[in-house]
């Protein structure tokens, strides 16, 4: 259907939607890609939305998935708007040319938030900057927490990941009408969105749906089924109901969120704890996605991957946890050893390489390497197709935050003028750094190369920090080499180390807020 300048109207497979022109970009918000996941659809794989007659208004962001709010400690840094309503399986499209035949590259974005928070409506994820530069941008809402990643004996696993697959299938079928090319789709995300991206790229069901992928501060991983079951059982115990999908579906939704948030306070990226995650399900996730990708599960797909220099500071600075970990000293290092399943040689090596670092910095970098840099190195090293690696090193103007987790988002999206971007970056974020980083992402989505050498024997890493972006070769190689020792790879946590972790969680020393 032709789109007129004042009021663009596009026909999707389920009905027509009317968007808005905003600064030469056509925007369609809250477009359903699946039916509301409640009632008979609760805890079930997504179903197509019911067709509608007439033209559906698509001017405002749609409902967000049920989620608890951030604590005050985190809310001062991160925005997480909530929109009420059951029709939460929706997406948004920004396009510079909403007409069939434009065949523009497409970037599909999966938000972060530990699979329990976040949405496509976070202001920093403003897709207009990508559309301004010739990319059709799509951002997706999906089920979170127990609704999306609870594991029950009477329901399929990973419904939130299946939502994301349904959104990808919608894009493949529908994006041509918005001016996009279904054969030039880049899937990307940050944190939990990057973990999800890795799982989807490795999945057999996405063959032909994705051409490139971006993994920001998140590596492909799986969570043990027993760990997720323990979260569900703890919730069931608090609610005094059976640990089944049927019983959870009958429970009060707000009470579910309160119990989930309370149990989630014991979880921490530093020491683990109860958490939801993607599990091997024998179908969409037949095996560990990292192993699958290294073994060639996604041939022909280019990767852009990276991390921030001080990821851990978002995990520790809110609530004054840096000082608390520094006071714990050797006890915190022992807990990190248990979290990373490594022997004492690894933290001793980190201390030798960084003699002036405090305990919190050593623990933070140790866990960051375990969760992010080490697996992303393995991924780049083990694939035949091009991989490009970056490090974001510009320090926030907010005290103590450094180049923390999620700080790079305002630069990737060139949305640093948003008040919500300044919550994390502070005032005075350099526009030239945003120009460089956003431009690299646009180039990668458009033609597969962000503008520097692909990963190879010399380990080129693009550094985005103070001053001009530049290449360093193997900037983390000395630390990551410590993980290749037999002790690092083979030693499981001892009962004593597990006891340390339990004590730290009980006394709240390293809780996630």
Tab-separated table of C-alpha atoms in Angstrom:
chain	number	residue	atom	x	y	z
A	1	UNK	CA	0.000	0.000	0.000
A	2	UNK	CA	1.416	3.380	-0.892
A	3	UNK	CA	2.481	5.568	2.010
A	4	UNK	CA	1.529	9.203	1.807
A	5	UNK	CA	3.829	11.788	3.341
A	6	UNK	CA	1.542	12.915	6.150
A	7	UNK	CA	0.408	9.545	7.373
A	8	UNK	CA	2.309	6.461	6.168
A	9	UNK	CA	0.173	3.319	5.986
A	10	UNK	CA	1.694	-0.133	5.461
A	11	UNK	CA	-0.087	-3.467	5.120
A	12	UNK	CA	1.369	-6.302	7.197
A	13	UNK	CA	0.268	-9.950	6.940
A	14	UNK	CA	-2.191	-9.347	9.791
A	15	UNK	CA	-3.573	-5.933	8.864
A	16	UNK	CA	-2.687	-2.353	7.961
A	17	UNK	CA	-0.798	-0.045	10.333
A	18	UNK	CA	-0.535	3.724	10.256
A	19	UNK	CA	2.739	5.285	11.425
A	20	UNK	CA	4.046	8.839	11.647
A	21	UNK	CA	6.675	10.857	9.838
A	22	UNK	CA	9.243	12.179	12.310
A	23	UNK	CA	12.147	14.203	10.853
A	24	UNK	CA	12.053	12.440	7.489
A	25	UNK	CA	11.817	9.012	9.115
A	26	UNK	CA	8.626	6.934	9.079
A	27	UNK	CA	8.015	5.363	12.499
A	28	UNK	CA	5.638	2.516	13.310
A	29	UNK	CA	5.399	1.682	17.009
A	30	UNK	CA	3.669	-1.117	18.868
A	31	UNK	CA	3.060	-3.363	15.842
A	32	UNK	CA	2.006	-6.853	17.056
A	33	UNK	CA	4.060	-9.766	15.758
A	34	UNK	CA	2.370	-12.379	17.965
A	35	UNK	CA	-0.792	-12.803	20.026
A	36	UNK	CA	-0.904	-11.643	23.673
A	37	UNK	CA	0.890	-14.344	25.738
A	38	UNK	CA	-1.790	-14.590	28.415
A	39	UNK	CA	-4.949	-16.575	29.018
A	40	UNK	CA	-4.694	-19.824	27.083
A	41	UNK	CA	-1.350	-18.646	25.632
A	42	UNK	CA	0.366	-18.274	29.020
A	43	UNK	CA	3.798	-19.990	29.154
A	44	UNK	CA	3.240	-21.306	25.621
A	45	UNK	CA	5.125	-20.655	22.381
A	46	UNK	CA	3.948	-17.492	20.605
A	47	UNK	CA	1.024	-17.660	18.189
A	48	UNK	CA	0.298	-15.281	15.278
A	49	UNK	CA	-1.757	-12.208	16.189
A	50	UNK	CA	-5.425	-12.137	15.274
A	51	UNK	CA	-5.951	-10.255	11.987
A	52	UNK	CA	-7.630	-6.870	12.241
A	53	UNK	CA	-9.833	-4.886	9.883
A	54	UNK	CA	-9.243	-1.298	8.946
A	55	UNK	CA	-6.059	0.559	9.835
A	56	UNK	CA	-4.385	0.137	13.225
A	57	UNK	CA	-2.733	3.219	14.700
A	58	UNK	CA	0.988	2.670	15.322
A	59	UNK	CA	2.027	5.993	16.823
A	60	UNK	CA	2.845	4.967	20.405
A	61	UNK	CA	4.999	2.248	21.952
A	62	UNK	CA	2.983	-0.849	22.764
A	63	UNK	CA	2.651	-2.604	26.126
A	64	UNK	CA	5.843	-3.877	27.717
A	65	UNK	CA	6.292	-7.371	29.138
A	66	UNK	CA	5.539	-7.704	32.868
A	67	UNK	CA	8.654	-6.842	34.877
A	68	UNK	CA	9.631	-5.457	38.262
A	69	UNK	CA	11.098	-1.942	38.364
A	70	UNK	CA	14.760	-1.295	39.003
A	71	UNK	CA	15.723	-0.499	42.585
A	72	UNK	CA	16.543	3.102	43.423
A	73	UNK	CA	20.248	2.268	43.267
A	74	UNK	CA	19.970	1.239	39.613
A	75	UNK	CA	17.153	3.559	38.528
A	76	UNK	CA	19.465	6.561	38.913
A	77	UNK	CA	21.532	5.146	36.029
A	78	UNK	CA	19.101	3.163	33.850
A	79	UNK	CA	15.714	4.013	32.369
A	80	UNK	CA	13.082	1.282	32.073
A	81	UNK	CA	9.659	2.615	31.031
A	82	UNK	CA	6.661	0.361	31.565
A	83	UNK	CA	3.506	0.424	29.415
A	84	UNK	CA	0.559	-1.581	30.798
A	85	UNK	CA	-1.394	-4.067	28.687
A	86	UNK	CA	-1.402	-7.704	27.634
A	87	UNK	CA	-0.485	-7.184	23.960
A	88	UNK	CA	3.230	-7.040	24.805
A	89	UNK	CA	4.594	-9.078	21.891
A	90	UNK	CA	5.069	-6.074	19.661
A	91	UNK	CA	7.850	-4.344	17.763
A	92	UNK	CA	8.739	-0.955	16.321
A	93	UNK	CA	10.021	-0.003	12.873
A	94	UNK	CA	11.951	3.116	11.829
A	95	UNK	CA	12.449	3.437	8.078
A	96	UNK	CA	13.658	6.211	5.764
A	97	UNK	CA	11.694	4.820	2.814
A	98	UNK	CA	8.504	2.903	3.647
A	99	UNK	CA	7.947	1.515	0.188
A	100	UNK	CA	8.320	-1.977	-1.329
A	101	UNK	CA	11.379	-2.219	-3.524
A	102	UNK	CA	13.691	0.025	-1.474
A	103	UNK	CA	15.651	-3.065	-0.318
A	104	UNK	CA	17.461	-1.294	2.519
A	105	UNK	CA	19.595	-3.117	5.128
A	106	UNK	CA	17.748	-4.080	8.320
A	107	UNK	CA	18.930	-4.039	11.951
A	108	UNK	CA	16.806	-6.014	14.452
A	109	UNK	CA	17.550	-5.051	18.071
A	110	UNK	CA	17.034	-7.169	21.218
A	111	UNK	CA	17.203	-5.162	24.436
A	112	UNK	CA	19.162	-6.105	27.550
A	113	UNK	CA	18.074	-6.316	31.167
A	114	UNK	CA	19.166	-9.735	32.513
A	115	UNK	CA	16.091	-11.314	30.841
A	116	UNK	CA	13.992	-9.767	33.624
A	117	UNK	CA	13.833	-6.064	32.748
A	118	UNK	CA	14.095	-3.698	29.791
A	119	UNK	CA	11.972	-3.050	26.716
A	120	UNK	CA	12.113	-1.713	23.176
A	121	UNK	CA	10.793	1.606	24.473
A	122	UNK	CA	13.964	2.590	26.360
A	123	UNK	CA	14.659	6.111	24.994
A	124	UNK	CA	18.350	5.382	24.322
A	125	UNK	CA	17.256	2.796	21.691
A	126	UNK	CA	16.069	5.505	19.308
A	127	UNK	CA	16.046	3.871	15.893
A	128	UNK	CA	15.684	7.143	14.040
A	129	UNK	CA	19.460	7.604	13.886
A	130	UNK	CA	19.918	4.319	12.033
A	131	UNK	CA	17.034	5.166	9.683
A	132	UNK	CA	18.563	8.595	9.104
A	133	UNK	CA	21.634	6.756	7.835
A	134	UNK	CA	19.814	4.397	5.491
A	135	UNK	CA	18.997	1.414	7.752
A	136	UNK	CA	15.537	0.031	8.553
A	137	UNK	CA	15.646	-0.418	12.326
A	138	UNK	CA	13.402	-2.837	14.250
A	139	UNK	CA	13.260	-3.144	18.053
A	140	UNK	CA	11.449	-5.990	19.791
A	141	UNK	CA	9.601	-6.656	23.046
A	142	UNK	CA	9.639	-10.227	24.364
A	143	UNK	CA	8.553	-12.073	27.510
A	144	UNK	CA	10.779	-11.669	30.559
A	145	UNK	CA	11.488	-13.365	33.861
A	146	UNK	CA	9.374	-16.327	34.843
A	147	UNK	CA	6.928	-15.595	32.010
A	148	UNK	CA	9.662	-15.922	29.396
A	149	UNK	CA	12.314	-18.121	30.980
A	150	UNK	CA	10.677	-20.141	33.740
A	151	UNK	CA	11.165	-23.892	33.383
A	152	UNK	CA	8.112	-26.058	34.069
A	153	UNK	CA	7.278	-29.735	33.579
A	154	UNK	CA	4.041	-28.853	31.767
A	155	UNK	CA	5.257	-26.138	29.324
A	156	UNK	CA	7.969	-25.764	26.640
A	157	UNK	CA	11.250	-24.101	27.622
A	158	UNK	CA	12.510	-20.703	26.461
A	159	UNK	CA	9.221	-18.991	25.482
A	160	UNK	CA	10.952	-15.588	25.557
A	161	UNK	CA	13.541	-16.790	23.050
A	162	UNK	CA	10.733	-18.227	20.935
A	163	UNK	CA	9.132	-14.768	20.964
A	164	UNK	CA	12.328	-13.360	19.479
A	165	UNK	CA	12.308	-16.054	16.792
A	166	UNK	CA	8.699	-15.165	15.957
A	167	UNK	CA	9.746	-11.508	15.601
A	168	UNK	CA	12.555	-12.520	13.227
A	169	UNK	CA	10.100	-14.537	11.170
A	170	UNK	CA	7.758	-11.525	11.074
A	171	UNK	CA	10.647	-9.381	9.836
A	172	UNK	CA	11.501	-11.875	7.103
A	173	UNK	CA	7.897	-11.946	5.942
A	174	UNK	CA	6.938	-8.292	6.407
A	175	UNK	CA	9.932	-5.951	6.325
A	176	UNK	CA	9.947	-5.621	2.539
A	177	UNK	CA	6.756	-3.542	2.785
A	178	UNK	CA	8.622	-1.105	5.056
A	179	UNK	CA	11.494	-0.714	2.590
A	180	UNK	CA	13.758	-3.362	4.111
A	181	UNK	CA	15.601	-6.221	2.464
A	182	UNK	CA	14.768	-9.565	4.169
A	183	UNK	CA	18.041	-10.972	2.856
A	184	UNK	CA	20.144	-8.274	4.583
A	185	UNK	CA	19.053	-8.624	8.207
A	186	UNK	CA	21.491	-7.994	11.044
A	187	UNK	CA	20.393	-9.292	14.451
A	188	UNK	CA	21.947	-7.588	17.458
A	189	UNK	CA	21.621	-6.855	21.127
A	190	UNK	CA	23.396	-5.838	24.295
A	191	UNK	CA	23.869	-7.903	27.474
A	192	UNK	CA	20.897	-10.310	27.651
A	193	UNK	CA	20.026	-9.195	24.124
A	194	UNK	CA	23.486	-10.287	22.961
A	195	UNK	CA	23.164	-13.633	24.752
A	196	UNK	CA	19.816	-14.097	22.994
A	197	UNK	CA	21.355	-13.101	19.665
A	198	UNK	CA	24.035	-15.759	20.062
A	199	UNK	CA	21.456	-18.435	20.830
A	200	UNK	CA	19.304	-17.470	17.857
A	201	UNK	CA	22.167	-17.258	15.373
A	202	UNK	CA	23.180	-20.790	16.420
A	203	UNK	CA	19.605	-22.124	16.162
A	204	UNK	CA	18.661	-24.260	13.138
A	205	UNK	CA	15.338	-22.361	12.827
A	206	UNK	CA	17.050	-19.064	11.907
A	207	UNK	CA	18.767	-20.288	8.760
A	208	UNK	CA	18.079	-17.719	6.057
A	209	UNK	CA	16.679	-15.166	8.535
A	210	UNK	CA	19.953	-13.525	9.626
A	211	UNK	CA	22.940	-12.335	7.569
A	212	UNK	CA	25.021	-10.640	10.287
A	213	UNK	CA	25.007	-10.377	14.078
A	214	UNK	CA	26.138	-7.916	16.758
A	215	UNK	CA	26.943	-9.110	20.286
A	216	UNK	CA	27.524	-6.178	22.663
A	217	UNK	CA	28.665	-7.109	26.170
A	218	UNK	CA	27.117	-10.554	26.043
A	219	UNK	CA	28.463	-13.916	24.918
A	220	UNK	CA	26.506	-16.993	23.804
A	221	UNK	CA	25.757	-19.052	26.907
A	222	UNK	CA	23.300	-21.421	28.488
A	223	UNK	CA	22.013	-21.683	32.047
A	224	UNK	CA	21.771	-25.053	33.717
A	225	UNK	CA	18.239	-26.431	33.775
A	226	UNK	CA	18.567	-27.265	37.476
A	227	UNK	CA	19.510	-23.657	38.247
A	228	UNK	CA	16.393	-22.320	36.529
A	229	UNK	CA	14.245	-24.979	38.191
A	230	UNK	CA	15.561	-23.843	41.577
A	231	UNK	CA	14.413	-20.285	40.863
A	232	UNK	CA	10.946	-21.553	39.936
A	233	UNK	CA	10.801	-23.791	43.028
A	234	UNK	CA	11.800	-20.894	45.279
A	235	UNK	CA	9.056	-18.773	43.781
A	236	UNK	CA	6.574	-21.608	44.153
A	237	UNK	CA	7.547	-22.025	47.804
A	238	UNK	CA	6.973	-18.317	48.510
A	239	UNK	CA	3.641	-18.426	46.683
A	240	UNK	CA	2.649	-21.783	48.235
A	241	UNK	CA	1.725	-23.264	44.896
A	242	UNK	CA	3.072	-26.186	42.814
A	243	UNK	CA	6.028	-25.435	40.539
A	244	UNK	CA	3.954	-25.904	37.367
A	245	UNK	CA	2.947	-23.590	34.556
A	246	UNK	CA	-0.710	-24.274	35.336
A	247	UNK	CA	-0.309	-23.128	38.940
A	248	UNK	CA	1.790	-20.079	38.014
A	249	UNK	CA	-0.763	-19.067	35.371
A	250	UNK	CA	-3.463	-19.025	38.050
A	251	UNK	CA	-1.388	-16.882	40.433
A	252	UNK	CA	-1.773	-13.120	40.741
A	253	UNK	CA	0.547	-11.499	38.178
A	254	UNK	CA	1.647	-8.631	40.419
A	255	UNK	CA	2.440	-11.049	43.231
A	256	UNK	CA	4.535	-13.118	40.835
A	257	UNK	CA	6.580	-10.029	39.979
A	258	UNK	CA	7.084	-9.114	43.646
A	259	UNK	CA	8.298	-12.608	44.520
A	260	UNK	CA	10.503	-12.758	41.422
A	261	UNK	CA	12.108	-9.409	42.299
A	262	UNK	CA	12.695	-10.468	45.906
A	263	UNK	CA	14.404	-13.723	44.911
A	264	UNK	CA	16.355	-11.931	42.166
A	265	UNK	CA	18.039	-9.699	44.745
A	266	UNK	CA	20.205	-12.686	45.660
A	267	UNK	CA	21.551	-12.873	42.104
A	268	UNK	CA	24.758	-11.175	40.997
A	269	UNK	CA	26.923	-11.294	37.874
A	270	UNK	CA	29.870	-11.399	40.286
A	271	UNK	CA	28.858	-14.451	42.325
A	272	UNK	CA	25.966	-15.929	40.372
A	273	UNK	CA	22.913	-16.904	42.374
A	274	UNK	CA	19.329	-17.647	41.351
A	275	UNK	CA	18.634	-16.347	37.867
A	276	UNK	CA	16.661	-17.016	34.725
A	277	UNK	CA	18.490	-17.921	31.551
A	278	UNK	CA	18.331	-19.708	28.212
A	279	UNK	CA	18.426	-23.506	28.600
A	280	UNK	CA	19.158	-26.376	26.242
A	281	UNK	CA	15.741	-27.558	25.094
A	282	UNK	CA	16.546	-30.058	22.339
A	283	UNK	CA	14.748	-27.903	19.778
A	284	UNK	CA	15.463	-24.189	19.441
A	285	UNK	CA	18.581	-24.615	21.596
A	286	UNK	CA	19.818	-28.139	20.856
A	287	UNK	CA	23.236	-27.564	22.495
A	288	UNK	CA	25.445	-24.863	23.991
A	289	UNK	CA	25.295	-22.001	21.420
A	290	UNK	CA	28.944	-21.037	21.940
A	291	UNK	CA	30.141	-24.531	21.150
A	292	UNK	CA	27.735	-24.750	18.227
A	293	UNK	CA	28.969	-21.472	16.708
A	294	UNK	CA	32.619	-22.456	17.098
A	295	UNK	CA	31.782	-25.753	15.396
A	296	UNK	CA	30.314	-23.919	12.383
A	297	UNK	CA	26.608	-23.717	13.222
A	298	UNK	CA	26.181	-20.329	11.491
A	299	UNK	CA	28.086	-20.417	8.199
A	300	UNK	CA	28.186	-17.200	6.227
A	301	UNK	CA	27.243	-14.949	9.161
A	302	UNK	CA	29.587	-12.056	10.016
A	303	UNK	CA	29.964	-11.065	13.677
A	304	UNK	CA	30.669	-7.777	15.446
A	305	UNK	CA	31.432	-8.404	19.124
A	306	UNK	CA	32.893	-6.498	22.036
A	307	UNK	CA	32.731	-5.285	25.602
A	308	UNK	CA	33.306	-2.235	27.778
A	309	UNK	CA	36.562	-1.821	29.677
A	310	UNK	CA	34.889	-1.660	33.110
A	311	UNK	CA	31.737	-3.750	32.663
A	312	UNK	CA	31.676	-4.658	36.354
A	313	UNK	CA	31.266	-1.083	37.584
A	314	UNK	CA	27.540	-1.108	36.781
A	315	UNK	CA	27.271	-4.263	38.881
A	316	UNK	CA	29.209	-2.897	41.870
A	317	UNK	CA	29.110	0.910	42.052
A	318	UNK	CA	25.355	1.314	42.737
A	319	UNK	CA	24.852	0.887	46.467
A	320	UNK	CA	28.542	1.335	47.341
A	321	UNK	CA	29.490	-2.269	46.627
A	322	UNK	CA	33.003	-1.408	45.375
A	323	UNK	CA	34.005	-0.355	48.874
A	324	UNK	CA	32.353	-3.412	50.390
A	325	UNK	CA	34.199	-5.802	48.089
A	326	UNK	CA	37.503	-4.020	48.758
A	327	UNK	CA	36.953	-4.554	52.491
A	328	UNK	CA	36.219	-8.259	51.976
A	329	UNK	CA	39.574	-8.702	50.265
A	330	UNK	CA	40.621	-12.347	50.024
A	331	UNK	CA	37.103	-13.531	50.824
A	332	UNK	CA	35.730	-11.751	47.747
A	333	UNK	CA	38.530	-13.176	45.603
A	334	UNK	CA	37.688	-16.657	46.847
A	335	UNK	CA	34.058	-16.076	45.923
A	336	UNK	CA	35.092	-14.949	42.451
A	337	UNK	CA	37.164	-18.111	42.062
A	338	UNK	CA	34.062	-20.168	42.831
A	339	UNK	CA	31.982	-18.098	40.416
A	340	UNK	CA	34.539	-18.580	37.637
A	341	UNK	CA	35.378	-22.194	38.494
A	342	UNK	CA	39.081	-21.440	38.448
A	343	UNK	CA	42.044	-22.190	40.658
A	344	UNK	CA	44.064	-19.682	42.651
A	345	UNK	CA	46.658	-19.313	39.870
A	346	UNK	CA	44.248	-17.162	37.853
A	347	UNK	CA	43.622	-14.408	40.444
A	348	UNK	CA	47.315	-14.528	41.407
A	349	UNK	CA	48.159	-13.918	37.752
A	350	UNK	CA	45.710	-11.003	37.584
A	351	UNK	CA	47.315	-9.516	40.704
A	352	UNK	CA	50.784	-9.824	39.176
A	353	UNK	CA	49.631	-8.110	35.965
A	354	UNK	CA	47.756	-5.374	37.857
A	355	UNK	CA	49.695	-4.803	41.097
A	356	UNK	CA	48.016	-1.488	41.910
A	357	UNK	CA	44.425	-2.666	41.409
A	358	UNK	CA	42.030	-2.931	44.333
A	359	UNK	CA	40.171	-6.107	45.155
A	360	UNK	CA	36.939	-4.908	43.557
A	361	UNK	CA	38.716	-4.171	40.283
A	362	UNK	CA	40.448	-7.561	40.284
A	363	UNK	CA	37.199	-9.390	41.066
A	364	UNK	CA	35.304	-7.354	38.477
A	365	UNK	CA	37.801	-7.914	35.688
A	366	UNK	CA	38.170	-11.589	36.576
A	367	UNK	CA	34.426	-12.175	36.323
A	368	UNK	CA	34.135	-9.965	33.211
A	369	UNK	CA	36.770	-12.068	31.470
A	370	UNK	CA	35.033	-15.274	32.559
A	371	UNK	CA	31.587	-14.139	31.370
A	372	UNK	CA	32.460	-12.027	28.326
A	373	UNK	CA	35.972	-11.581	27.021
A	374	UNK	CA	37.110	-15.187	27.223
A	375	UNK	CA	34.082	-16.655	25.386
A	376	UNK	CA	34.058	-13.832	22.829
A	377	UNK	CA	37.755	-14.435	22.169
A	378	UNK	CA	37.009	-18.133	21.721
A	379	UNK	CA	34.169	-17.272	19.367
A	380	UNK	CA	36.278	-14.975	17.180
A	381	UNK	CA	39.189	-17.414	17.236
A	382	UNK	CA	37.131	-20.463	16.363
A	383	UNK	CA	35.055	-19.218	13.422
A	384	UNK	CA	35.997	-19.126	9.751
A	385	UNK	CA	33.637	-16.288	8.865
A	386	UNK	CA	34.674	-12.696	9.612
A	387	UNK	CA	34.545	-11.480	13.213
A	388	UNK	CA	35.295	-7.928	14.317
A	389	UNK	CA	36.113	-7.093	17.938
A	390	UNK	CA	35.976	-3.788	19.834
A	391	UNK	CA	36.463	-2.436	23.355
A	392	UNK	CA	34.620	0.634	24.634
A	393	UNK	CA	36.945	2.484	26.998
A	394	UNK	CA	35.536	6.019	27.373
A	395	UNK	CA	34.838	6.672	31.081
A	396	UNK	CA	31.482	7.986	32.204
A	397	UNK	CA	31.342	11.442	33.738
A	398	UNK	CA	29.339	9.922	36.608
A	399	UNK	CA	31.636	9.336	39.603
A	400	UNK	CA	33.117	5.860	39.827
A	401	UNK	CA	31.318	4.392	36.822
A	402	UNK	CA	34.249	4.229	34.406
A	403	UNK	CA	33.550	2.561	31.055
A	404	UNK	CA	30.778	0.479	32.594
A	405	UNK	CA	28.258	-2.018	31.260
A	406	UNK	CA	25.640	-0.386	28.954
A	407	UNK	CA	27.521	2.930	28.677
A	408	UNK	CA	28.303	2.361	24.982
A	409	UNK	CA	24.604	2.253	24.029
A	410	UNK	CA	24.206	6.025	23.810
A	411	UNK	CA	27.168	6.112	21.406
A	412	UNK	CA	26.072	3.175	19.247
A	413	UNK	CA	22.639	4.781	18.862
A	414	UNK	CA	23.990	8.359	18.668
A	415	UNK	CA	21.375	9.174	21.301
A	416	UNK	CA	23.605	10.896	23.833
A	417	UNK	CA	21.376	13.972	23.762
A	418	UNK	CA	18.612	11.988	25.473
A	419	UNK	CA	18.228	12.695	29.211
A	420	UNK	CA	18.169	8.959	29.828
A	421	UNK	CA	21.552	8.537	28.130
A	422	UNK	CA	23.002	11.226	30.393
A	423	UNK	CA	21.802	9.286	33.449
A	424	UNK	CA	24.657	6.860	32.802
A	425	UNK	CA	27.152	8.957	30.810
A	426	UNK	CA	26.829	12.248	32.657
A	427	UNK	CA	27.216	15.581	30.926
A	428	UNK	CA	29.636	16.262	28.103
A	429	UNK	CA	29.754	12.959	26.243
A	430	UNK	CA	31.860	13.553	23.086
A	431	UNK	CA	29.828	13.706	19.881
A	432	UNK	CA	32.806	12.719	17.736
A	433	UNK	CA	33.001	9.399	19.589
A	434	UNK	CA	29.301	8.797	18.930
A	435	UNK	CA	29.825	9.670	15.263
A	436	UNK	CA	32.647	7.143	15.002
A	437	UNK	CA	30.944	4.313	16.856
A	438	UNK	CA	27.489	4.749	15.322
A	439	UNK	CA	29.085	5.044	11.892
A	440	UNK	CA	30.939	1.752	12.367
A	441	UNK	CA	27.707	-0.043	13.299
A	442	UNK	CA	25.941	1.421	10.260
A	443	UNK	CA	28.772	0.237	7.997
A	444	UNK	CA	28.674	-3.246	9.486
A	445	UNK	CA	24.886	-3.529	9.061
A	446	UNK	CA	25.126	-2.157	5.524
A	447	UNK	CA	28.065	-4.050	4.026
A	448	UNK	CA	29.521	-6.336	6.715
A	449	UNK	CA	32.660	-4.385	7.633
A	450	UNK	CA	32.747	-1.813	10.462
A	451	UNK	CA	35.955	-0.259	9.113
A	452	UNK	CA	38.822	-2.186	10.689
A	453	UNK	CA	40.560	-5.518	10.133
A	454	UNK	CA	38.726	-8.727	10.878
A	455	UNK	CA	39.966	-10.902	13.742
A	456	UNK	CA	43.129	-12.782	12.893
A	457	UNK	CA	46.431	-13.976	14.361
A	458	UNK	CA	47.359	-10.490	15.617
A	459	UNK	CA	44.023	-10.049	17.480
A	460	UNK	CA	43.061	-6.536	16.290
A	461	UNK	CA	40.678	-4.803	18.716
A	462	UNK	CA	39.150	-1.415	17.934
A	463	UNK	CA	39.398	0.826	21.011
A	464	UNK	CA	36.758	3.523	21.497
A	465	UNK	CA	37.971	5.763	24.299
A	466	UNK	CA	39.366	9.239	24.871
A	467	UNK	CA	40.933	10.489	21.671
A	468	UNK	CA	40.564	9.007	18.231
A	469	UNK	CA	39.438	5.375	17.882
A	470	UNK	CA	42.422	3.151	17.167
A	471	UNK	CA	43.522	-0.471	16.903
A	472	UNK	CA	45.361	-2.323	19.648
A	473	UNK	CA	46.554	-5.868	19.102
A	474	UNK	CA	45.643	-8.315	21.841
A	475	UNK	CA	44.996	-5.761	24.630
A	476	UNK	CA	43.590	-8.493	26.916
A	477	UNK	CA	45.730	-11.396	25.765
A	478	UNK	CA	47.942	-11.577	28.868
A	479	UNK	CA	44.986	-11.937	31.229
A	480	UNK	CA	43.075	-14.321	28.997
A	481	UNK	CA	46.142	-16.531	28.567
A	482	UNK	CA	45.883	-17.313	32.291
A	483	UNK	CA	42.651	-19.197	31.612
A	484	UNK	CA	44.382	-21.724	29.369
A	485	UNK	CA	46.278	-23.354	32.226
A	486	UNK	CA	45.047	-26.783	33.395
A	487	UNK	CA	44.189	-25.367	36.819
A	488	UNK	CA	42.031	-22.634	35.311
A	489	UNK	CA	40.073	-24.940	33.059
A	490	UNK	CA	39.819	-28.110	35.120
A	491	UNK	CA	39.387	-27.082	38.741
A	492	UNK	CA	35.840	-27.115	40.094
A	493	UNK	CA	34.964	-25.004	43.150
A	494	UNK	CA	35.732	-26.727	46.414
A	495	UNK	CA	33.129	-27.080	49.196
A	496	UNK	CA	35.005	-24.329	51.044
A	497	UNK	CA	34.654	-21.928	48.096
A	498	UNK	CA	30.976	-22.773	47.710
A	499	UNK	CA	30.545	-21.988	51.401
A	500	UNK	CA	32.141	-18.574	50.847
A	501	UNK	CA	29.674	-17.819	48.063
A	502	UNK	CA	26.723	-18.812	50.238
A	503	UNK	CA	27.917	-16.566	53.073
A	504	UNK	CA	28.396	-13.604	50.755
A	505	UNK	CA	24.905	-14.010	49.329
A	506	UNK	CA	23.317	-14.393	52.751
A	507	UNK	CA	24.901	-11.265	54.171
A	508	UNK	CA	24.028	-9.272	51.039
A	509	UNK	CA	27.625	-8.315	50.331
A	510	UNK	CA	27.321	-8.631	46.563
A	511	UNK	CA	23.632	-8.604	45.792
A	512	UNK	CA	22.299	-7.296	42.522
A	513	UNK	CA	19.716	-4.549	43.051
